[in-house]
mmCIF file of C-alpha atoms in Angstrom:
data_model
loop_
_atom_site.group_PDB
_atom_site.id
_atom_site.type_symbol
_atom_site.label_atom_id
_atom_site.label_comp_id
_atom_site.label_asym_id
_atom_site.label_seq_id
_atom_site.Cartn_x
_atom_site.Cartn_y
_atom_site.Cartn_z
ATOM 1 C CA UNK A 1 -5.546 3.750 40.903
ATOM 2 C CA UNK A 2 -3.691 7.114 40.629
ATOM 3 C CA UNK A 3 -0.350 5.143 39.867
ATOM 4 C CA UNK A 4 -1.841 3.056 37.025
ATOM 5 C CA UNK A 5 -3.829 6.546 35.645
ATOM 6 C CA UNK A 6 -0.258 8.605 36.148
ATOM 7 C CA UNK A 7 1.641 5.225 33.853
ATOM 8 C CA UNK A 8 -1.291 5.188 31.540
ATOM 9 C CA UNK A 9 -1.141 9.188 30.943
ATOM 10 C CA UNK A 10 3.108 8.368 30.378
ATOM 11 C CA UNK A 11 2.549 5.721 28.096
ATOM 12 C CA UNK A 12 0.545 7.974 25.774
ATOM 13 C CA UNK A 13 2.707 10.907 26.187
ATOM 14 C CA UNK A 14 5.974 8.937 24.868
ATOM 15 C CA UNK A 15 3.293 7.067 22.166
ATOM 16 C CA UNK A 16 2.022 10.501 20.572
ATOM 17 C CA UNK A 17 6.260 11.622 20.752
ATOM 18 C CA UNK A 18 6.934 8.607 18.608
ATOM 19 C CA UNK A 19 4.401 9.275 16.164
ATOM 20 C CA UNK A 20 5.249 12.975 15.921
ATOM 21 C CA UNK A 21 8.759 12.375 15.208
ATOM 22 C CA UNK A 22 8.302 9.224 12.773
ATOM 23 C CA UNK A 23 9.484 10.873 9.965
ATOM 24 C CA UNK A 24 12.639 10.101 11.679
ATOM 25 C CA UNK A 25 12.265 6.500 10.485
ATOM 26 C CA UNK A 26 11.552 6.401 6.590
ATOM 27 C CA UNK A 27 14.370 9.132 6.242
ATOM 28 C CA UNK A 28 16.855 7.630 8.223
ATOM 29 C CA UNK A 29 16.430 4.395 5.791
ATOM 30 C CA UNK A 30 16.619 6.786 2.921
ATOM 31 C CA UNK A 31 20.134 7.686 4.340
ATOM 32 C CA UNK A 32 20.980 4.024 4.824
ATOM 33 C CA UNK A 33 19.642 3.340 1.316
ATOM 34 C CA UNK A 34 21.614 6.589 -0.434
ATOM 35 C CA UNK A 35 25.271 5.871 1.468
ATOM 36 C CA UNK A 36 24.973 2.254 0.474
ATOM 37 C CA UNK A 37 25.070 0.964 4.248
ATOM 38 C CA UNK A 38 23.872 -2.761 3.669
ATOM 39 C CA UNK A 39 26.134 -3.415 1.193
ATOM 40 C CA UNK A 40 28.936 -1.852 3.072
ATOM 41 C CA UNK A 41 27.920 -3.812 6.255
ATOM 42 C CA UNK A 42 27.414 -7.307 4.141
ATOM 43 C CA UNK A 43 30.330 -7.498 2.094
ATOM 44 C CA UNK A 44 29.684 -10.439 -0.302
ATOM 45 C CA UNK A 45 28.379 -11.839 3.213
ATOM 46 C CA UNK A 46 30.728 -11.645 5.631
ATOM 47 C CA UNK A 47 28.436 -9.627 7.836
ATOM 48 C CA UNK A 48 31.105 -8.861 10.673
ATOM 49 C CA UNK A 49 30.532 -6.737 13.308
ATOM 50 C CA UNK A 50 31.842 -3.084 12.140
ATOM 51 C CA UNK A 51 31.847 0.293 14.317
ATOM 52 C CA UNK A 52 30.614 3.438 11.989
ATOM 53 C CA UNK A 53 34.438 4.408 11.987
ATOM 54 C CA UNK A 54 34.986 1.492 10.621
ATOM 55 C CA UNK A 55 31.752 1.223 7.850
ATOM 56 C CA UNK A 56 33.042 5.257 6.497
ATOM 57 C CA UNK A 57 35.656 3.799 4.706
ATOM 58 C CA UNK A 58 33.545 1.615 2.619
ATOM 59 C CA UNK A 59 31.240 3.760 1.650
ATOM 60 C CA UNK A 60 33.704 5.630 -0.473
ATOM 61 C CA UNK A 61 32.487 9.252 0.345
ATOM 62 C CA UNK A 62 34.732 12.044 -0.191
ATOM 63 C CA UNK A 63 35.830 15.642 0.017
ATOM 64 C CA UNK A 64 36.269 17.903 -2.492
ATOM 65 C CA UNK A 65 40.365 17.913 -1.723
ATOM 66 C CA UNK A 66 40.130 14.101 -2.238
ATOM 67 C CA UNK A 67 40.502 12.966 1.496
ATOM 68 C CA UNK A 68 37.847 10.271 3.020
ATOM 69 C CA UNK A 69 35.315 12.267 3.930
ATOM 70 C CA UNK A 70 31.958 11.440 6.422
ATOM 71 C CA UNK A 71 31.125 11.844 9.943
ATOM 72 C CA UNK A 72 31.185 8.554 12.262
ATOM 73 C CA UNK A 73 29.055 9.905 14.998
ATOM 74 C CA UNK A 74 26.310 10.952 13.064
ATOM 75 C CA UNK A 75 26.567 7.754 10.695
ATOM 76 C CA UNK A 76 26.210 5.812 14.180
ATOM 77 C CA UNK A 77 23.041 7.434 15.207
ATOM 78 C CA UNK A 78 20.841 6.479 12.019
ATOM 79 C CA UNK A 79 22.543 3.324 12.862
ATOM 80 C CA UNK A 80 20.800 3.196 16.440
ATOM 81 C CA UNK A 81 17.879 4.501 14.989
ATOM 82 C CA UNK A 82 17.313 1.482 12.584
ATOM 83 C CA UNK A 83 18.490 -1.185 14.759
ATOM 84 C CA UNK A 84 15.659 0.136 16.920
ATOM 85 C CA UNK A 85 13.475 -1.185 13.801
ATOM 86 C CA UNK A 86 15.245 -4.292 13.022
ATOM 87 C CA UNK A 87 17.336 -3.076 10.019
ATOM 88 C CA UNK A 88 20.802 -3.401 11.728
ATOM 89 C CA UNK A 89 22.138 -5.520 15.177
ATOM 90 C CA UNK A 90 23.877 -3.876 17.571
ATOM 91 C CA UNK A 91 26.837 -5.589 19.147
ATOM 92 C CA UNK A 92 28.055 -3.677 22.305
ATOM 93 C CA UNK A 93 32.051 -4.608 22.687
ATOM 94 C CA UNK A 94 34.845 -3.072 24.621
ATOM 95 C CA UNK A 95 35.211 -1.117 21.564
ATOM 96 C CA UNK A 96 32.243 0.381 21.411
ATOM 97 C CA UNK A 97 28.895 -0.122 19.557
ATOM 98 C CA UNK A 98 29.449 -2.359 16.326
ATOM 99 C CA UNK A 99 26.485 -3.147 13.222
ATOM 100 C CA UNK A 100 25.963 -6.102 11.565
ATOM 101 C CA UNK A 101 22.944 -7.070 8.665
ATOM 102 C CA UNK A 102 19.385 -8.677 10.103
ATOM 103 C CA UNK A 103 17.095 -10.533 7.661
ATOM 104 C CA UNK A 104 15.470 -6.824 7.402
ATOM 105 C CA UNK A 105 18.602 -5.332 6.586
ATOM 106 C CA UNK A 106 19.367 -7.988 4.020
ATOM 107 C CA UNK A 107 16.365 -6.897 1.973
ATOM 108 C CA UNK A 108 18.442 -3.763 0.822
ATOM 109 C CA UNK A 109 21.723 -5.435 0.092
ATOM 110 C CA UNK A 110 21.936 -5.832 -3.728
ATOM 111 C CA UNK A 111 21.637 -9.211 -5.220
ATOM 112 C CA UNK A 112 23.670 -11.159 -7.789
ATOM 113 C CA UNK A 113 21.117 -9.248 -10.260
ATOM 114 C CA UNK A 114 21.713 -6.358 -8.889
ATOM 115 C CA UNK A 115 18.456 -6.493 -7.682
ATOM 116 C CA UNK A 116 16.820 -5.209 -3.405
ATOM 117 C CA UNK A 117 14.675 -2.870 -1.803
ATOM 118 C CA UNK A 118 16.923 -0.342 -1.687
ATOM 119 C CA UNK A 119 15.423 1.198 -5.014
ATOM 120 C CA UNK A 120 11.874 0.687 -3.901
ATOM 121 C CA UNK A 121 13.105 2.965 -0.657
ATOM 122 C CA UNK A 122 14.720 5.959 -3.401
ATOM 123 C CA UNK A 123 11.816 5.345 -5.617
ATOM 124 C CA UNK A 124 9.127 6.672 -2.396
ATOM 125 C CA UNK A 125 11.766 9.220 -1.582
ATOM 126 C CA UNK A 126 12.103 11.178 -4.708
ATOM 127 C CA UNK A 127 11.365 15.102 -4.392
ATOM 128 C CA UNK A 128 8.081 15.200 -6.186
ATOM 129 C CA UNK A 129 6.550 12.669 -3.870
ATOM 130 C CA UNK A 130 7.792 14.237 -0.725
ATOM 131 C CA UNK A 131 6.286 17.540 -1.910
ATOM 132 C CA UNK A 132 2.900 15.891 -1.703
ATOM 133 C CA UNK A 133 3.004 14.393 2.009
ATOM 134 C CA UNK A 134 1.953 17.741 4.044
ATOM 135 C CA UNK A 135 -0.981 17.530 1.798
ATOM 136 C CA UNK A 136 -2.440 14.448 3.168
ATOM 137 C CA UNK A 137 -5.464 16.325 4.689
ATOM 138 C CA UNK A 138 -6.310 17.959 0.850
ATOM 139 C CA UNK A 139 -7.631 14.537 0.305
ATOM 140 C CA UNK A 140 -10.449 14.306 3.275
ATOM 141 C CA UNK A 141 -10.957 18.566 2.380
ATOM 142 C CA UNK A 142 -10.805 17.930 -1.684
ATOM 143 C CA UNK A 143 -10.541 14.034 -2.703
ATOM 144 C CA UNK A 144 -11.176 15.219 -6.729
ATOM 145 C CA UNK A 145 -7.530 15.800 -7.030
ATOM 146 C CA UNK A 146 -4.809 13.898 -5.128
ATOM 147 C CA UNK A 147 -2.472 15.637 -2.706
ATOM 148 C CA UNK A 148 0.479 14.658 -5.467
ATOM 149 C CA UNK A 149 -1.436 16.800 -8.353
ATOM 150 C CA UNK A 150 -1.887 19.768 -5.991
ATOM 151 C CA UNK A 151 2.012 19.399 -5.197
ATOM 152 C CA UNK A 152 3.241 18.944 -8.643
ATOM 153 C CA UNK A 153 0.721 20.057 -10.997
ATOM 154 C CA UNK A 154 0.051 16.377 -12.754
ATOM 155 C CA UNK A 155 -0.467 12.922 -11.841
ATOM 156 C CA UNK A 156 2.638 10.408 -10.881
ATOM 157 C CA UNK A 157 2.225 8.566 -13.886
ATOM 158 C CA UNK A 158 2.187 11.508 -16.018
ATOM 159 C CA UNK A 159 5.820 12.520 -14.721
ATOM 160 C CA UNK A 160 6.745 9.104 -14.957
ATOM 161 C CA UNK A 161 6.275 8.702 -18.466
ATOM 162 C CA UNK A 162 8.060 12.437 -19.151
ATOM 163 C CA UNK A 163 10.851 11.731 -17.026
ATOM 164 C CA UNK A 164 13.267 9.083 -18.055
ATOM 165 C CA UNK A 165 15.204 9.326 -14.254
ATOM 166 C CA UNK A 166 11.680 8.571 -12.965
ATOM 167 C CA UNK A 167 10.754 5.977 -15.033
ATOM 168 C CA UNK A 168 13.718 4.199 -14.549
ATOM 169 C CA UNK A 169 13.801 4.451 -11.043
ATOM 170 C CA UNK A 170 10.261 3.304 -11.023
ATOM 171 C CA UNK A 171 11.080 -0.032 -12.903
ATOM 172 C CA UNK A 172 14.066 -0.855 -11.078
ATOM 173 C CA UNK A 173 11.923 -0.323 -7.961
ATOM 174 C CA UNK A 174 9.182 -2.845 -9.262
ATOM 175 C CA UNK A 175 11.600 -5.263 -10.331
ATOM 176 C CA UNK A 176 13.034 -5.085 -6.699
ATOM 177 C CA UNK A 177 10.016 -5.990 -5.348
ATOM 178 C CA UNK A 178 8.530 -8.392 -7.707
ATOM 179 C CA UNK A 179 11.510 -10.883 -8.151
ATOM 180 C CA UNK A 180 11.271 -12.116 -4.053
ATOM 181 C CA UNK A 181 7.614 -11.663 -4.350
ATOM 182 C CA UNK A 182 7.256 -13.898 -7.224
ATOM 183 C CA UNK A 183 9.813 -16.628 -5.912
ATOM 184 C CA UNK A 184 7.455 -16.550 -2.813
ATOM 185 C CA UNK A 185 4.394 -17.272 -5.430
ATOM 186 C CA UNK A 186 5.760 -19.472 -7.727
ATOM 187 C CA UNK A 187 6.914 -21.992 -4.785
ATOM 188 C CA UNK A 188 3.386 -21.912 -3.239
ATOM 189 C CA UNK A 189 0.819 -21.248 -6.217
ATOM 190 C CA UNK A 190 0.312 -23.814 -9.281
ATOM 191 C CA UNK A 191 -2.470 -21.790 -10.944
ATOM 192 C CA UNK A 192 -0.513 -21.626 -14.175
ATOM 193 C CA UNK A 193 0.528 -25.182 -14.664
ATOM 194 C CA UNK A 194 -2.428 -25.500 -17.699
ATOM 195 C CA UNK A 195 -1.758 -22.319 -19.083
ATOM 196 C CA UNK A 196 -0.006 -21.594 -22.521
ATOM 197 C CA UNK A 197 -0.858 -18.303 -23.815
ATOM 198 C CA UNK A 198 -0.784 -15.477 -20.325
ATOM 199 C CA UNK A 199 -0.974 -12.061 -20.479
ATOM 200 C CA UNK A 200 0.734 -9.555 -17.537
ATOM 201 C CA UNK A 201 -1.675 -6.482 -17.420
ATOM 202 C CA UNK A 202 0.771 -3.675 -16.198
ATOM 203 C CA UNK A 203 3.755 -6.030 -16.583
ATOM 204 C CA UNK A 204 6.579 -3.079 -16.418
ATOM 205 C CA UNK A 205 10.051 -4.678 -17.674
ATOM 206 C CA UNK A 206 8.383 -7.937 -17.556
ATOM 207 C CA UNK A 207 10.526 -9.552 -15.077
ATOM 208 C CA UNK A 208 7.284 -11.512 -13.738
ATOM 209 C CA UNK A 209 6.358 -12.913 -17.014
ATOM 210 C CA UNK A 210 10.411 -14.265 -17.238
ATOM 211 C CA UNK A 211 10.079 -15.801 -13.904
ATOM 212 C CA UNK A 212 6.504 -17.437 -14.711
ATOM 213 C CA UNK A 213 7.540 -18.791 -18.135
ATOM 214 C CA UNK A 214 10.708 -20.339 -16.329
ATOM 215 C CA UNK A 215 8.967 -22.484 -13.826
ATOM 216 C CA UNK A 216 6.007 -23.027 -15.894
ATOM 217 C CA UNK A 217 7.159 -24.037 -19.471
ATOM 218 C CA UNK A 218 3.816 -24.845 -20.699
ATOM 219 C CA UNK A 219 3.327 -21.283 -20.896
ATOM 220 C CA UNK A 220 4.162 -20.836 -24.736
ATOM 221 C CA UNK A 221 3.723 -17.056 -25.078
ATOM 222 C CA UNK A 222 3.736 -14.460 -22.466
ATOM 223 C CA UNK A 223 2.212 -11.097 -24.036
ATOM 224 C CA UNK A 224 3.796 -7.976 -21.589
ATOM 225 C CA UNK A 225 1.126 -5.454 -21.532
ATOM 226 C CA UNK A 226 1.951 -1.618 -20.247
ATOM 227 C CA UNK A 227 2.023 1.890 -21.358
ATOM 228 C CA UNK A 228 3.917 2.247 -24.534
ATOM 229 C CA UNK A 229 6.286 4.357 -23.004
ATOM 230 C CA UNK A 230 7.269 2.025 -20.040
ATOM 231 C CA UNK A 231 7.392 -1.361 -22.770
ATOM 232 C CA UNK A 232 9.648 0.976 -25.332
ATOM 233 C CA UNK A 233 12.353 0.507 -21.971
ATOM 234 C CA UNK A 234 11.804 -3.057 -21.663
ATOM 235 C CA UNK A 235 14.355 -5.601 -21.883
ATOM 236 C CA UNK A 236 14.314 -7.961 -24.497
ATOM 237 C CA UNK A 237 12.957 -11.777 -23.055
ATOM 238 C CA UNK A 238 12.546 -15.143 -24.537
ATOM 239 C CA UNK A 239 9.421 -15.957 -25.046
ATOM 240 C CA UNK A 240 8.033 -12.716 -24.064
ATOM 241 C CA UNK A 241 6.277 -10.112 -26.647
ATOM 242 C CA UNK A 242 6.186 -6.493 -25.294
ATOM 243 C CA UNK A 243 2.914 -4.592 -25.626
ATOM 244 C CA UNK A 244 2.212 -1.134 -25.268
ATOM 245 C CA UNK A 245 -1.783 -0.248 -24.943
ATOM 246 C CA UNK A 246 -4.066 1.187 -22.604
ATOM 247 C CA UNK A 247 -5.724 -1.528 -19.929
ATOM 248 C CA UNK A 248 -9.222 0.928 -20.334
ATOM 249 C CA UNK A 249 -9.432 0.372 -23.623
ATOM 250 C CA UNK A 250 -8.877 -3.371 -24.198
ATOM 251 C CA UNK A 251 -6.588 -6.025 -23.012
ATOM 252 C CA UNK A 252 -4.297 -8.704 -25.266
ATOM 253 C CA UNK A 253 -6.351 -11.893 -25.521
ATOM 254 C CA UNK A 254 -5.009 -14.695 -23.282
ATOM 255 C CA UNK A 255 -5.633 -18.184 -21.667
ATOM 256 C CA UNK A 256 -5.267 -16.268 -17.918
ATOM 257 C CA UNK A 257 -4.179 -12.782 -17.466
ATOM 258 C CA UNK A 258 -1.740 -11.890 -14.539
ATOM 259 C CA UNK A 259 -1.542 -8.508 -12.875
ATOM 260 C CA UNK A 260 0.478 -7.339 -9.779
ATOM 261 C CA UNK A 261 -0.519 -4.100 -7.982
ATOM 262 C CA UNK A 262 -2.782 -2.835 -10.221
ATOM 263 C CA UNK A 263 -6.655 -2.692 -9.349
ATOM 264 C CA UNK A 264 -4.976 -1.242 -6.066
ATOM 265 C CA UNK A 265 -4.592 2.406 -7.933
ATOM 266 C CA UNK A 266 -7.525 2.689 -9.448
ATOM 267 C CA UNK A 267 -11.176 3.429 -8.331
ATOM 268 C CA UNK A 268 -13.973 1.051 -7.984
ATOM 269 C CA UNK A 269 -15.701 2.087 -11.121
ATOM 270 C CA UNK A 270 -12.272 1.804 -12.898
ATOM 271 C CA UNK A 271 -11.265 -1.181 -11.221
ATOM 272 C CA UNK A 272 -14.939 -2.522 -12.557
ATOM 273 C CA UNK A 273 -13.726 -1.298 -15.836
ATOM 274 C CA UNK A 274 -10.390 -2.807 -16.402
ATOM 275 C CA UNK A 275 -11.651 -6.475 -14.711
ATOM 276 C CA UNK A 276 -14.562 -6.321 -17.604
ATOM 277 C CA UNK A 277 -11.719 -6.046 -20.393
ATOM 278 C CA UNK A 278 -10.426 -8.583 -18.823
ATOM 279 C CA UNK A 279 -13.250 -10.693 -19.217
ATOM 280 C CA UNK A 280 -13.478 -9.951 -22.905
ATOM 281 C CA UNK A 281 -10.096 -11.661 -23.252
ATOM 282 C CA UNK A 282 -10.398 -14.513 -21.902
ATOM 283 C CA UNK A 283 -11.884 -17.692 -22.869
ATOM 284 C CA UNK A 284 -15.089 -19.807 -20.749
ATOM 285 C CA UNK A 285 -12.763 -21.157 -17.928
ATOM 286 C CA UNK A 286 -10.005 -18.876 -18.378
ATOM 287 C CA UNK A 287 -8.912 -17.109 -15.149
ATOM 288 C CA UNK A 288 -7.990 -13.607 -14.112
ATOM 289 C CA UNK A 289 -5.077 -13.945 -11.680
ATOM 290 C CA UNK A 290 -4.290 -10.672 -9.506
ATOM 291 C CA UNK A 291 -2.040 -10.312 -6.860
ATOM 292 C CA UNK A 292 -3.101 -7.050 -4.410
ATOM 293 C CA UNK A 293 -2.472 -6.297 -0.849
ATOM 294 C CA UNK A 294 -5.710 -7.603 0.961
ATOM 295 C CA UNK A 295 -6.834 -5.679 4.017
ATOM 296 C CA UNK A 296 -7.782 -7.857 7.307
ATOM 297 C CA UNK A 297 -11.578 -7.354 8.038
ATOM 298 C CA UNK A 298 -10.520 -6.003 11.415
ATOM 299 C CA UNK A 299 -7.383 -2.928 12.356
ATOM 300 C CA UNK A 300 -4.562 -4.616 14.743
ATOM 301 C CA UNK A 301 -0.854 -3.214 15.473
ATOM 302 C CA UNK A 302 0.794 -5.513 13.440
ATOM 303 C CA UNK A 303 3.613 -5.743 10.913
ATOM 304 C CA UNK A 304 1.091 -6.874 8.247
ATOM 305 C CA UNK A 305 -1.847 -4.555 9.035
ATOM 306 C CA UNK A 306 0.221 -1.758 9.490
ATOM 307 C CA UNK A 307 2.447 -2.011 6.768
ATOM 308 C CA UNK A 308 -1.124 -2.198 4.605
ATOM 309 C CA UNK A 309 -3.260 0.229 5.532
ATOM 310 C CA UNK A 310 0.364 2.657 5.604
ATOM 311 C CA UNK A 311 0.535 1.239 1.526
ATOM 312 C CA UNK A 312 -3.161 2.807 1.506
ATOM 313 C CA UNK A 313 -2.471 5.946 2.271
ATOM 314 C CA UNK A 314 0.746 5.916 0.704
ATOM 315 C CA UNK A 315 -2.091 5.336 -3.235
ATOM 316 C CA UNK A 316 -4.464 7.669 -1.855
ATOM 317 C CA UNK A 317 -1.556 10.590 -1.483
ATOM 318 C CA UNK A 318 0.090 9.689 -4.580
ATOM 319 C CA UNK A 319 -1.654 7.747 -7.270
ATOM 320 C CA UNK A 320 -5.587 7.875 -6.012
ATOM 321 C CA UNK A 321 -7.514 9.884 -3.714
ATOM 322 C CA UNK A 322 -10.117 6.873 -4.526
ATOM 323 C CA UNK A 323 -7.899 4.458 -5.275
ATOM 324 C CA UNK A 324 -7.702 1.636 -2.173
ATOM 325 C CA UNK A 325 -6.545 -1.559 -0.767
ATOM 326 C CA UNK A 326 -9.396 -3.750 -0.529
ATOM 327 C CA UNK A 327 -10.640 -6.090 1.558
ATOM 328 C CA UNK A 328 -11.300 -9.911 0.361
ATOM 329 C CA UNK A 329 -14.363 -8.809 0.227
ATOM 330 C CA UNK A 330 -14.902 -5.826 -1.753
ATOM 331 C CA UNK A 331 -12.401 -7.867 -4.298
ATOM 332 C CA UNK A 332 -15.107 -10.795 -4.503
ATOM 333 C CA UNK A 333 -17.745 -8.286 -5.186
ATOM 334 C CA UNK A 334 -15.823 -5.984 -7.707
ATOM 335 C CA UNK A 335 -15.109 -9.872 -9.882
ATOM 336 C CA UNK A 336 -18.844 -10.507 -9.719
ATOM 337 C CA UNK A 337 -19.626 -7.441 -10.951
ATOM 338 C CA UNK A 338 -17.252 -7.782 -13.918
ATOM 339 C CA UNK A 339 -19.112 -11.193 -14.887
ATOM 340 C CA UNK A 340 -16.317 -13.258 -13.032
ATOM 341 C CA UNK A 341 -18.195 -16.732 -11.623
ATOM 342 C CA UNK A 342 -15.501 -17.783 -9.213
ATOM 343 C CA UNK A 343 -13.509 -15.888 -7.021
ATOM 344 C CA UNK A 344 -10.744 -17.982 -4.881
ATOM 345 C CA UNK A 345 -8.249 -16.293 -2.141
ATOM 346 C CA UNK A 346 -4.499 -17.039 -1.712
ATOM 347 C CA UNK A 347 -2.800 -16.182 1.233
ATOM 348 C CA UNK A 348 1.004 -16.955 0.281
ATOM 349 C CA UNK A 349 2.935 -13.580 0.632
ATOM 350 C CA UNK A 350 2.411 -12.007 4.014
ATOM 351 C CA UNK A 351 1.747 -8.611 1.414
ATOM 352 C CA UNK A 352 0.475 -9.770 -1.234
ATOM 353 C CA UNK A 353 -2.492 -11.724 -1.674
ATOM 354 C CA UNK A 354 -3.353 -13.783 -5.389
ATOM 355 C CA UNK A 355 -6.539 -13.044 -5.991
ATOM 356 C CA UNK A 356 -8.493 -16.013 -8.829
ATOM 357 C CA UNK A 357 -11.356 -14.756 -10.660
ATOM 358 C CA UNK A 358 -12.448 -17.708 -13.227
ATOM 359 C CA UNK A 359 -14.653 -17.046 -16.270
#
């Protein structure tokens, strides 16, 4: 009994350690992210085995003098670190340790549209955000202003739209995201196959409306919807018209209207708000389509729950003190209160869930 109580007291020692230095994790990928380590490692995909010695030269750092610069000991130990979390495989040889890419690690290599994760990882990174992070505990003490106000003095999406380095981080970031995500959708979900005029509430540079219109060519016209300050950025798309507006106001008129991590930044009485425009735009029998991360009714330890309810407190820190992932529930509820009839789950992305509410 003693032996079991002694393991069970050492087990919770080393547990509460590797929470307390976690930090270690998120800014170790940063690293990764900044020196360009996947694509170093990947190399148009030959994903061989390299030491650190042998990754430094890739990365192309230098000194001031000229000469190849960067330390391979210290290089290998974020390495450890993140093959500890499945970023990176380590390869023990008479030669020492050697990296290669997982299917993690993969996710920050950059694409032939020069497309990964790796912005999304910069984009929660940035100074401004980091500022707000020891002020987690404001928003239990004050939740009227978020711990990202108190830490910069206005909202993210304020700074956003002032800073063009932001903003355009921020995009790239979403468009990171959103292309896998939608590939995932669009090979699982048919919901648009009737659809010819859809709107994309918060649409960014549109890259979800492209994608949509491509394996769906009924739709006829895609109307991008956004603040007029991200649209003025957008890209130009067939097909697609850029709109700038304000989602609280009104919404484009559409046969469906698409969002993507939207209602998840917004309070319930805003949420209520922006599904009612909603409403207004659409016809009897057209459908509000939202994709949101969906909490499980019930807190586990894994990948999925954690990486959700850590995507919650990353909104209520920066975006919302108020402003939640949701469970299936509370979604169902906040359509019916908008007027919505129908409400219909789909579980496709292990992240994301689509979300039908039908007028």
């Amino acid at each position: 009994m003693e032996n079991g109580s002694s393991e069970s007291r050492n087990k919770a020692r080393l547990a509460i350690m590797e929470l307390a230095n976690m930090i270690s994790v998120p800014m170790s990928l940063n690293a990764a992210v900044r020196l360009g380590i996947a694509d170093a490692i990947w190399n148009d995909g030959d994903n061989s085995p390299l030491s650190a010695a042998e990754i430094l030269p890739r990365l192309h750092l230098t000194y001031q003098n000229g000469t190849i610069g960067g330390d391979p000991e210290n290089l290998q130990r974020i390495l450890r670190m993140l093959t500890s979390y499945g970023v990176f495989s380590e390869h023990l040889t008479n030669a020492g340790r050697k990296y290669s890419i997982t299917d993690v690690g993969k996710t920050l290599v950059t694409d032939s549209d020069g497309l990964s994760y790796a912005a999304y990882v910069l984009q929660h990174h940035q100074e401004a955000l980091m500022r707000a992070w020891p002020l987690v505990h404001t928003a239990v003490v004050e939740p009227e202003t978020e711990p990202y106000v108190k830490a910069n003095g206005e909202a993210a999406y304020a700074q956003y739209g002032k800073c063009e380095e932001m903003n355009g981080l921020m995009q790239k970031a979403m468009s990171g995201v959103s292309v896998p995500f939608m590939k995932a959708i669009l090979d699982g979900y048919d919901g648009f196959k009737y659809v010819e005029h859809l709107v994309d509430v918060g649409g960014s540079a549109g890259d979800c409306l492209r994608m949509i219109i491509k394996q769906f060519p009924n739709v006829r016209q895609g109307i991008n919807f956004d603040l007029p300050e991200v649209v003025a950025k957008a890209p130009k798309i067939p097909g697609v018209t850029h709109m700038g507006g304000d989602m609280f106001q009104s919404v484009p008129s559409g046969d469906a209207i698409f969002m993507k991590w939207v209602l998840t930044t917004w309070t319930d009485e805003e949420c209520k708000q922006i599904m009612k425009n909603c409403y207004k735009a659409l016809p009897v029998g057209g459908k509000l389509v939202a994709c949101e991360p969906v909490l499980p009714k019930e807190t586990d330890d894994s990948h999925r729950t954690r990486a959700l309810l850590e995507g919650d407190i990353f909104v209520m820190t920066i975006y919302r003190t108020k402003g939640k992932h949701r469970t299936e529930e509370e979604f169902k509820e906040l359509g019916l209160s908008a007027g919505f009839s129908t409400f219909r789950p789909f579980y496709i992305d292990y992240f994301y869930t689509i979300l039908e509410f039908q007028k």
